[in-house]
Amino acid sequence: MPAEASAPTGGGTQAQAGPGEAAAPGRRERVREATLREIKDNARRRLAAEGPSGVSLRAIARDMGMTAPGLYRYFSGLDDLLNAVRADLFHELSEAVAGAAAPLPTDDTDGRILASLRAFRSWALSHRAEFSLLFATPAPQDAPDQRVLEAGQEFAASFFSLFDRMLAEGRIPLPADDEIGPELRERLDAFAAKTGFTIDNASYGALRVLMSCWVRLYGLVSMEVAEHLTPIMGDMEPLFEAELQDILAPSGAACRASDQD
Amino acid sequence: MPAEASAPTGGGTQAQAGPGEAAAPGRRERVREATLREIKDNARRRLAAEGPSGVSLRAIARDMGMTAPGLYRYFSGLDDLLNAVRADLFHELSEAVAGAAAPLPTDDTDGRILASLRAFRSWALSHRAEFSLLFATPAPQDAPDQRVLEAGQEFAASFFSLFDRMLAEGRIPLPADDEIGPELRERLDAFAAKTGFTIDNASYGALRVLMSCWVRLYGLVSMEVAEHLTPIMGDMEPLFEAELQDILAPSGAACRASDQD
DNA sequence: CCGTAAGCTTTACGCCGTTCACTAAAGCTG
DNA sequence: CAGCTTTAGTGAACGGCGTAAAGCTTACGG
């Protein structure tokens, strides 16, 4: 009875110590892993091509030359598959954001942040359906999945850690801690605890600024992905760049010309 | 053959000049209107209860004691119904935002804006599914509906017109026109043209500030609706109020204590 | 009064997720 | 090796979905 969330069939054997290799995954689990990957790849193909509603077990199975019930050996249902894809996508997005900053020198704080924020936008625009799968409002009843939650928090943490250095440099004027109301402080405490920030590293003012940056970035990008303003504004890149400049202006960052595309 | 968008069956007769009443809608069209309303009401009930995916023609028909194909006399399909609901919702949202400002005296510009922005948030939070139906990323292939587009632009216009007076008062420091890049200016021109703003009324700087406000408000509220930050921050109201204060701070607006709830 | 159209039902087709009973193969164990 | 157990996968089936076509009934308009 496959009742567990993600791995209906659990590995019984694997530590049998094969001939040459130490902890060989075992032939069995290798092909299983491959099938699992194939399912998710097909799900993503359909996701990109037809949007979230185009992802169906039957269609995926058809693409793979098998029947839908067979997929239940790998996922406990469509929701489970979608959640697995969501978790993967969060990791991918984290990597895209972090990867954009990596090649730049450590002391080029502004450049690293700019590159990452632009990478976030780029990823979103080149993965519209994926982005909306990640950030869509969930239906009222469906409970959040643990893996997705964790992956999301990992993304949040990796995203915010971008600002660590900039905050440390103290170039941004932060609101004083006592300008921040007690309720908000409470929330920021909770936030810091869950994302690995501690108030020692980042003052309330810093967390406040972080949240503000994220809200603006997220708001603009998600509007762009949804093409909400597109019919009345056309290309939104100039607005994005202007917002970027605005967000980072207090730090005196030089924002001119993205070097990509 | 009902191929048109919204009204498969179009009224032939109505100007027949009844006995007493001038342009009486005619009994026929009255019951039709009532049924139409009933369908949309049922759609909204299910929308609120189970989210967008819970809205199905068959379920609605069942609730109304009829069969699904009967609904095709009123809507050309599920999408058409959803678009009609969307248009209604945009009007409702516009009204909620405008209505919140109405009771306040005309010269209380800050108060009116605050009330409207809070009303936007309140409406969104008490109509999560409706909000996400309005602002969800559409699937890659489906073309935008004309009525929805118009209703959306009406909302945008009514929303932005809130700021008319504040901009006129000149209390917000605006970026100089020549600080705004030529591409962005082009976009803002397009935007102004579509929403009724003219550059005479509002400078590029003003439009720029408007957009920034909207992006922040939208970003925060849509994150709150999606409960994206909720698992790590809990109640987001303090953050919202802080953002409000931030957004309107340059104008010296007094933001203390919302009088509602 | 009769033709015509509107409102609605029945039937049907092809999707969908999911369950269940079943087979065939692979792996482990004695 | 035999034999047992687990796994991967199939086929049929249930119920729900959108929607197209055809038919029936009722009300309206000339």
XYZ file of C-alpha atoms (C1' of nucleotides) in Angstrom:
582
model
C 0.000 0.000 0.000
C 1.851 3.043 -1.219
C 0.633 5.675 1.179
C 3.762 7.702 1.835
C 4.254 11.023 0.151
C 6.953 10.575 -2.386
C 8.527 7.150 -2.330
C 5.726 4.603 -2.296
C 8.218 1.788 -2.642
C 11.084 2.065 -0.279
C 14.463 0.534 -0.829
C 14.944 -2.573 1.212
C 18.382 -3.572 0.063
C 21.379 -1.582 -0.967
C 24.174 -1.921 1.568
C 24.973 -5.421 0.386
C 28.523 -4.321 -0.524
C 28.916 -5.172 -4.195
C 32.105 -6.591 -5.663
C 34.229 -3.556 -6.468
C 32.181 -0.551 -5.517
C 31.596 0.543 -1.990
C 28.043 1.882 -1.643
C 26.870 1.127 -5.161
C 23.322 2.356 -5.649
C 22.368 -1.048 -7.009
C 21.252 -1.630 -10.543
C 17.627 -1.689 -9.531
C 17.557 1.712 -7.962
C 19.516 3.176 -10.814
C 16.895 2.436 -13.393
C 14.279 3.558 -10.945
C 16.073 6.855 -10.569
C 16.286 7.154 -14.338
C 12.570 6.563 -14.770
C 11.845 9.054 -12.049
C 13.913 11.637 -13.818
C 12.260 10.842 -17.111
C 8.823 11.366 -15.634
C 9.782 14.708 -14.198
C 11.442 15.750 -17.446
C 8.315 14.962 -19.379
C 6.244 16.802 -16.822
C 8.436 19.837 -17.308
C 8.224 19.651 -21.068
C 4.469 19.747 -20.925
C 4.563 22.380 -18.237
C 6.667 24.669 -20.384
C 4.619 23.985 -23.479
C 1.078 24.145 -22.175
C 1.209 25.563 -18.686
C 0.410 23.883 -15.391
C -2.958 22.561 -16.556
C -1.266 20.755 -19.416
C 0.555 18.427 -17.066
C -1.416 15.196 -16.826
C -0.379 11.743 -15.769
C -2.007 10.179 -18.777
C -0.223 12.438 -21.233
C 3.132 11.908 -19.549
C 2.645 8.151 -19.513
C 1.662 8.263 -23.163
C 4.826 10.166 -23.996
C 6.847 7.528 -22.193
C 5.129 4.587 -23.799
C 3.408 3.367 -20.693
C 0.072 3.736 -18.966
C -0.953 6.196 -16.300
C -1.387 3.811 -13.370
C 2.223 2.782 -13.781
C 3.290 6.221 -12.667
C 1.799 5.533 -9.284
C 4.847 3.397 -8.587
C 6.804 6.622 -8.606
C 4.438 9.258 -7.350
C 1.411 8.977 -5.166
C -0.589 11.071 -7.604
C -0.505 14.153 -9.776
C -0.107 16.514 -6.844
C 2.861 14.585 -5.606
C 4.526 14.787 -8.997
C 3.856 18.498 -9.237
C 5.304 19.038 -5.799
C 8.433 17.133 -6.733
C 8.787 19.306 -9.814
C 8.237 22.391 -7.695
C 11.018 21.375 -5.344
C 13.367 20.775 -8.280
C 12.470 24.135 -9.752
C 13.222 25.929 -6.524
C 16.647 24.356 -6.464
C 17.201 25.282 -10.076
C 16.138 28.854 -9.436
C 18.410 29.091 -6.411
C 21.269 27.899 -8.536
C 20.530 30.347 -11.318
C 20.498 33.229 -8.870
C 23.601 32.140 -7.016
C 25.391 31.138 -10.202
C 24.999 34.580 -11.705
C 26.902 36.128 -8.844
C 29.584 33.468 -8.601
C 31.905 34.564 -11.449
C 32.154 38.110 -10.123
C 34.835 39.063 -7.641
C 33.806 38.858 -4.023
C 34.372 42.505 -3.346
C 32.096 43.649 -6.164
C 29.073 43.519 -3.938
C 26.886 45.711 -6.090
C 27.739 43.810 -9.222
C 26.942 40.506 -7.598
C 23.596 41.680 -6.376
C 22.682 43.216 -9.679
C 23.662 40.092 -11.555
C 21.594 37.940 -9.246
C 18.509 40.104 -9.428
C 18.725 40.212 -13.183
C 19.213 36.475 -13.222
C 16.061 36.070 -11.211
C 14.122 38.084 -13.746
C 15.715 36.276 -16.671
C 14.939 32.891 -15.256
C 11.349 33.908 -14.593
C 10.842 35.272 -18.083
C 12.385 32.275 -19.785
C 10.426 29.896 -17.556
C 7.053 31.543 -17.280
C 5.026 28.437 -16.640
C 7.574 27.117 -14.171
C 7.642 30.413 -12.356
C 3.902 30.515 -12.073
C 3.835 26.933 -10.842
C 6.211 27.939 -8.072
C 4.508 31.128 -7.072
C 0.873 30.525 -7.909
C -1.719 30.850 -5.200
C -2.471 27.335 -4.017
C -6.062 26.119 -3.947
C -7.735 26.720 -0.588
C -7.700 23.138 0.580
C -4.401 21.608 -0.470
C -1.835 21.369 2.289
C 1.692 22.596 1.625
C 4.244 19.939 0.824
C 7.241 19.593 3.095
C 9.827 19.249 0.341
C 8.498 22.299 -1.458
C 8.500 24.287 1.740
C 12.084 23.376 2.428
C 13.212 24.093 -1.094
C 11.412 27.415 -0.966
C 13.074 28.365 2.255
C 16.417 27.349 0.857
C 15.765 29.650 -2.056
C 14.763 32.469 0.252
C 17.854 31.991 2.352
C 20.183 31.851 -0.640
C 18.505 34.893 -2.068
C 18.731 36.984 1.031
C 22.261 35.959 1.782
C 23.181 37.970 -1.301
C 22.674 41.055 0.758
C 24.786 39.924 3.648
C 27.881 41.645 2.459
C 26.149 44.794 1.368
C 24.544 45.122 4.758
C 27.877 44.452 6.417
C 29.408 47.250 4.408
C 26.862 49.549 5.943
C 26.383 51.641 2.832
C 22.622 51.474 2.981
C 20.971 53.802 5.425
C 18.882 51.535 7.605
C 15.931 52.584 9.658
C 16.794 52.582 13.332
C 15.571 49.593 15.265
C 13.322 51.720 17.407
C 11.555 53.058 14.324
C 10.175 49.599 13.767
C 7.000 48.695 15.570
C 6.964 45.853 18.074
C 4.640 43.635 16.012
C 6.833 43.946 12.969
C 9.861 43.161 15.090
C 8.204 39.994 16.229
C 7.592 38.993 12.608
C 11.121 39.801 11.618
C 12.383 37.685 14.486
C 10.379 34.737 13.228
C 11.624 35.370 9.729
C 15.248 35.575 10.798
C 14.961 32.379 12.787
C 13.552 30.418 9.853
C 16.011 31.649 7.279
C 19.178 31.421 9.296
C 19.623 35.116 9.810
C 20.211 36.106 13.368
C 19.667 39.548 14.748
C 23.370 39.638 15.537
C 24.178 39.556 11.840
C 21.363 41.727 10.678
C 19.480 44.389 12.527
C 15.736 44.752 12.281
C 16.341 47.620 9.934
C 18.369 45.388 7.657
C 15.708 42.711 7.584
C 13.157 45.373 6.869
C 15.132 46.612 3.885
C 15.600 43.056 2.686
C 11.905 42.404 2.712
C 11.220 45.614 0.901
C 13.675 44.725 -1.849
C 12.195 41.296 -2.247
C 8.667 42.609 -2.389
C 9.522 45.056 -5.127
C 11.473 42.551 -7.137
C 8.842 39.891 -6.778
C 6.013 42.259 -7.556
C 7.574 43.532 -10.714
C 8.744 40.202 -12.022
C 5.522 38.389 -11.333
C 3.580 41.129 -13.074
C 5.909 40.801 -16.005
C 5.525 37.039 -16.117
C 1.773 37.318 -15.953
C 1.927 39.958 -18.663
C -0.396 42.048 -16.653
C 1.005 45.370 -17.692
C 2.315 44.238 -21.042
C -0.845 45.135 -22.955
C -0.536 48.729 -21.776
C 3.185 49.166 -21.457
C 4.884 46.759 -23.798
C 8.381 45.712 -22.879
C 8.946 46.067 -19.160
C 12.706 45.937 -19.090
C 13.218 49.674 -18.797
C 10.935 49.711 -15.795
C 12.790 46.797 -14.281
C 16.121 48.488 -14.678
C 14.731 51.687 -13.236
C 13.386 49.823 -10.229
C 16.719 48.126 -9.791
C 18.408 51.478 -9.788
C 15.875 52.766 -7.318
C 16.211 49.827 -4.988
C 19.960 50.000 -4.892
C 20.288 53.747 -5.215
C 20.821 54.356 -1.501
C 23.936 52.242 -1.655
C 25.322 54.304 -4.502
C 25.530 51.249 -6.706
C 26.436 51.728 -10.318
C 23.659 50.117 -12.300
C 24.515 50.922 -15.856
C 23.941 48.428 -18.637
C 23.391 44.788 -17.983
C 26.089 42.846 -19.775
C 23.854 39.981 -20.663
C 21.773 39.882 -23.826
C -24.521 28.498 -34.031
C -23.416 30.277 -30.918
C -19.947 31.342 -31.875
C -19.774 34.843 -30.430
C -17.888 35.447 -27.255
C -20.445 36.152 -24.627
C -23.971 36.339 -25.917
C -24.649 33.375 -28.168
C -28.263 34.388 -28.429
C -28.671 38.024 -29.166
C -31.793 40.018 -28.462
C -33.808 40.703 -31.552
C -36.730 42.441 -29.979
C -37.007 44.903 -27.177
C -37.918 48.354 -28.482
C -41.485 47.285 -29.147
C -42.747 49.947 -26.700
C -44.845 48.118 -24.171
C -48.110 49.467 -22.751
C -47.005 51.631 -19.839
C -43.281 51.335 -19.620
C -40.941 53.010 -22.017
C -37.935 50.763 -22.730
C -39.038 47.767 -20.696
C -36.394 45.024 -20.861
C -39.086 42.526 -21.763
C -40.036 39.624 -19.589
C -37.950 37.232 -21.620
C -34.695 39.030 -21.204
C -35.360 39.605 -17.541
C -35.421 35.927 -16.691
C -32.453 35.456 -18.932
C -30.588 38.102 -17.012
C -31.581 36.432 -13.780
C -30.315 33.048 -14.923
C -27.111 34.650 -16.083
C -26.631 36.183 -12.693
C -27.434 32.902 -10.995
C -24.823 31.092 -13.036
C -22.180 33.623 -12.182
C -23.169 33.610 -8.548
C -22.818 29.868 -8.379
C -19.500 30.098 -10.157
C -18.333 32.543 -7.534
C -19.534 30.379 -4.693
C -17.510 27.468 -5.951
C -14.610 29.734 -6.733
C -14.498 31.025 -3.190
C -14.980 27.589 -1.704
C -12.651 25.460 -3.794
C -10.509 27.802 -5.833
C -10.442 28.324 -9.583
C -10.156 24.626 -10.393
C -13.350 23.964 -8.465
C -15.408 25.908 -10.942
C -16.941 23.482 -13.420
C -19.918 23.795 -15.683
C -21.274 20.442 -14.596
C -21.090 21.311 -10.922
C -22.712 24.688 -11.432
C -25.469 23.154 -13.521
C -26.011 20.516 -10.862
C -26.336 23.204 -8.213
C -28.920 24.931 -10.332
C -30.909 21.816 -11.084
C -30.074 21.662 -14.734
C -27.568 20.004 -17.022
C -24.234 21.326 -18.215
C -24.986 21.767 -21.910
C -27.827 24.083 -20.947
C -25.286 26.605 -19.776
C -24.054 26.941 -23.319
C -27.110 29.086 -23.983
C -25.515 31.633 -21.693
C -21.803 31.196 -22.142
C -19.841 29.810 -25.012
C -17.865 27.609 -22.648
C -16.092 27.493 -19.321
C -13.483 30.029 -20.332
C -16.141 32.452 -21.364
C -17.865 32.111 -18.009
C -14.621 32.587 -16.152
C -13.846 35.679 -18.171
C -17.252 37.123 -17.395
C -16.618 36.495 -13.720
C -13.224 38.075 -14.032
C -14.712 41.212 -15.531
C -17.279 41.392 -12.740
C -14.588 40.959 -10.152
C -12.520 43.754 -11.590
C -15.498 46.055 -11.350
C -16.141 44.938 -7.813
C -12.535 45.515 -6.857
C -12.549 48.950 -8.444
C -15.626 49.800 -6.457
C -14.144 48.540 -3.213
C -11.050 50.654 -3.707
C -12.917 53.757 -4.772
C -15.614 53.250 -2.161
C -13.118 53.217 0.664
C -11.963 56.704 -0.224
C -15.375 58.155 -0.927
C -16.549 58.899 2.624
C -13.405 60.853 3.457
C -13.229 64.577 2.802
C -11.755 65.517 -0.530
C -8.893 67.444 0.957
C -7.699 64.512 3.059
C -5.574 63.207 0.255
C -3.375 61.025 2.407
C -6.323 59.535 4.226
C -8.080 58.692 0.997
C -5.051 56.993 -0.451
C -4.382 55.039 2.697
C -7.979 53.927 2.929
C -7.937 52.774 -0.675
C -4.697 50.870 -0.394
C -5.888 49.154 2.747
C -9.156 48.387 1.022
C -7.261 46.749 -1.790
C -5.451 44.527 0.672
C -8.611 43.753 2.589
C -10.498 42.804 -0.510
C -7.664 40.589 -1.661
C -7.395 38.804 1.672
C -11.116 38.254 1.997
C -11.338 37.094 -1.623
C -8.238 35.022 -2.054
C -9.483 32.790 -4.810
C -11.088 35.683 -6.637
C -7.887 37.667 -6.406
C -5.839 34.849 -7.762
C -8.315 34.326 -10.580
C -7.849 37.958 -11.543
C -4.106 38.072 -11.278
C -3.018 34.532 -12.042
C -0.590 33.907 -14.857
C -2.666 32.828 -17.836
C -1.809 29.594 -19.648
C 0.570 30.141 -22.565
C -1.984 29.691 -25.304
C -5.198 31.360 -24.206
C -5.812 34.753 -25.705
C -6.826 37.624 -23.448
C -10.514 38.453 -23.352
C -11.598 41.903 -24.403
C -14.052 42.487 -21.556
C -11.473 41.428 -18.989
C -8.873 43.670 -20.530
C -11.204 46.635 -20.422
C -12.299 45.958 -16.872
C -8.686 45.581 -15.855
C -7.737 48.859 -17.434
C -10.678 50.516 -15.782
C -9.410 49.216 -12.474
C -5.924 50.447 -13.206
C -7.210 53.855 -14.152
C -9.424 54.165 -11.096
C -6.574 53.011 -8.947
C -4.030 55.396 -10.303
C -6.416 58.313 -10.310
C -6.236 58.094 -6.537
C -2.854 59.678 -6.756
C -3.939 62.506 -8.993
C -4.491 64.906 -6.177
C -1.422 63.949 -4.261
C 0.711 64.483 -7.311
C -0.977 67.787 -7.948
C -0.143 68.842 -4.423
C 3.474 68.283 -5.289
C 4.414 66.971 -1.865
C 6.231 63.953 -3.256
C 9.711 64.587 -4.548
C 9.618 63.344 -8.107
C 12.591 62.335 -10.149
C 13.305 64.896 -12.799
C 12.138 63.978 -16.269
C 15.655 63.891 -17.596
C 16.645 61.311 -15.013
C 14.372 58.868 -16.765
C 15.817 56.978 -19.666
C 14.345 57.345 -23.143
C 13.093 53.741 -23.336
C 11.295 54.050 -20.050
C 9.786 57.317 -21.204
C 8.444 55.593 -24.244
C 6.824 52.960 -22.046
C 5.367 55.531 -19.741
C 3.926 57.349 -22.707
C 2.190 54.193 -23.826
C 0.978 53.604 -20.323
C -0.361 57.127 -19.947
C -2.162 56.930 -23.247
C -3.937 53.691 -22.342
C -4.997 54.738 -18.868
C -6.147 58.242 -19.628
C -3.244 60.002 -18.006
C -1.661 62.589 -20.167
C 1.797 63.919 -19.697
C 0.244 67.326 -19.100
C -1.365 66.045 -15.940
C 1.438 63.874 -14.791
C 5.099 64.140 -15.504
C 7.215 61.131 -16.314
C 8.488 61.299 -12.764
C 4.959 61.083 -11.450
C 4.120 58.085 -13.593
C 7.321 56.476 -12.468
C 6.402 56.926 -8.817
C 2.925 55.606 -9.513
C 4.282 52.444 -11.025
C 6.637 51.951 -8.150
C 3.829 52.257 -5.634
C 1.688 49.818 -7.535
C 4.493 47.300 -7.859
C 5.177 47.338 -4.141
C 1.542 47.125 -3.189
C 0.838 44.383 -5.665
C 3.927 42.425 -4.707
C 3.184 42.468 -1.043
C -0.505 41.723 -1.321
C -0.097 38.936 -3.805
C 2.539 37.319 -1.622
C 0.188 37.601 1.276
C -2.688 36.096 -0.666
C -0.516 33.233 -1.828
C 0.679 32.786 1.740
C 4.166 32.600 0.460
C 5.792 34.210 3.424
C 3.180 33.210 5.945
C 4.908 29.969 6.966
C 8.017 31.905 7.937
C 6.583 35.205 9.070
C 3.052 34.634 10.245
C 0.732 37.597 10.092
C 1.885 40.059 7.453
C -0.113 43.069 8.508
C 2.742 44.789 10.335
C 4.858 44.494 7.239
C 2.057 45.863 5.108
C 1.594 48.853 7.348
C 5.320 49.459 7.374
C 5.464 49.328 3.598
C 2.534 51.717 3.430
C 4.372 54.107 5.655
C 7.464 53.717 3.525
C 5.659 54.263 0.269
C 3.938 57.383 1.455
C 6.694 58.627 3.722
C 8.089 61.115 1.202
C 4.748 62.894 1.223
C 4.835 63.206 4.979
C 1.590 61.339 5.258
C 0.371 60.409 8.702
C -0.097 56.672 8.613
C -0.995 55.792 12.140
C -3.571 53.147 12.950
C -6.023 51.922 10.403
C -9.504 52.624 11.696
C -10.906 49.440 10.278
C -10.759 46.167 12.220
C -52.386 30.341 -35.691
C -48.338 28.784 -37.117
C -43.384 29.191 -37.838
C -39.380 29.977 -35.453
C -36.312 30.502 -32.106
C -34.927 30.020 -27.160
C -34.200 27.032 -23.286
C -33.044 22.793 -21.970
C -32.279 17.575 -22.026
C -30.279 13.316 -23.727
C -26.705 11.132 -25.673
C -22.141 10.674 -26.865
C -17.012 11.380 -27.352
C -12.711 11.929 -25.499
C -10.109 13.647 -21.960
C -8.740 13.349 -16.931
C -7.162 11.130 -11.862
C -7.402 7.187 -9.356
C -8.379 2.293 -7.731
C -8.194 -2.549 -8.121
C -7.032 -6.983 -9.705
C -3.758 -9.030 -12.160
C 0.699 -10.639 -14.704
C 5.467 -10.875 -15.548
C 9.880 -10.205 -14.218
C 13.505 -9.392 -11.050
C 15.733 -10.127 -6.649
C 16.620 -12.442 -2.463
C 16.955 -16.592 0.383
C 17.168 -21.345 1.803
C 18.704 -24.413 -8.115
C 13.854 -23.764 -6.277
C 10.730 -20.948 -4.249
C 9.086 -16.937 -2.191
C 8.562 -12.014 -2.160
C 8.773 -7.611 -3.962
C 8.533 -4.547 -7.889
C 7.083 -2.618 -12.421
C 3.674 -2.330 -15.202
C -0.996 -3.462 -17.654
C -6.150 -3.499 -18.366
C -10.517 -2.590 -16.996
C -13.402 0.248 -14.513
C -15.550 4.379 -11.885
C -16.678 8.963 -11.705
C -15.865 13.741 -13.179
C -14.785 16.966 -16.666
C -15.683 20.129 -21.311
C -18.227 20.139 -25.167
C -20.613 18.903 -29.689
C -24.959 17.228 -31.942
C -29.612 16.181 -32.052
C -34.062 16.437 -30.291
C -37.946 18.066 -27.486
C -40.947 21.673 -25.350
C -42.428 26.084 -24.637
C -43.098 30.900 -25.522
C -42.851 34.700 -28.502
C -43.811 37.409 -32.929
C -45.800 37.878 -37.350
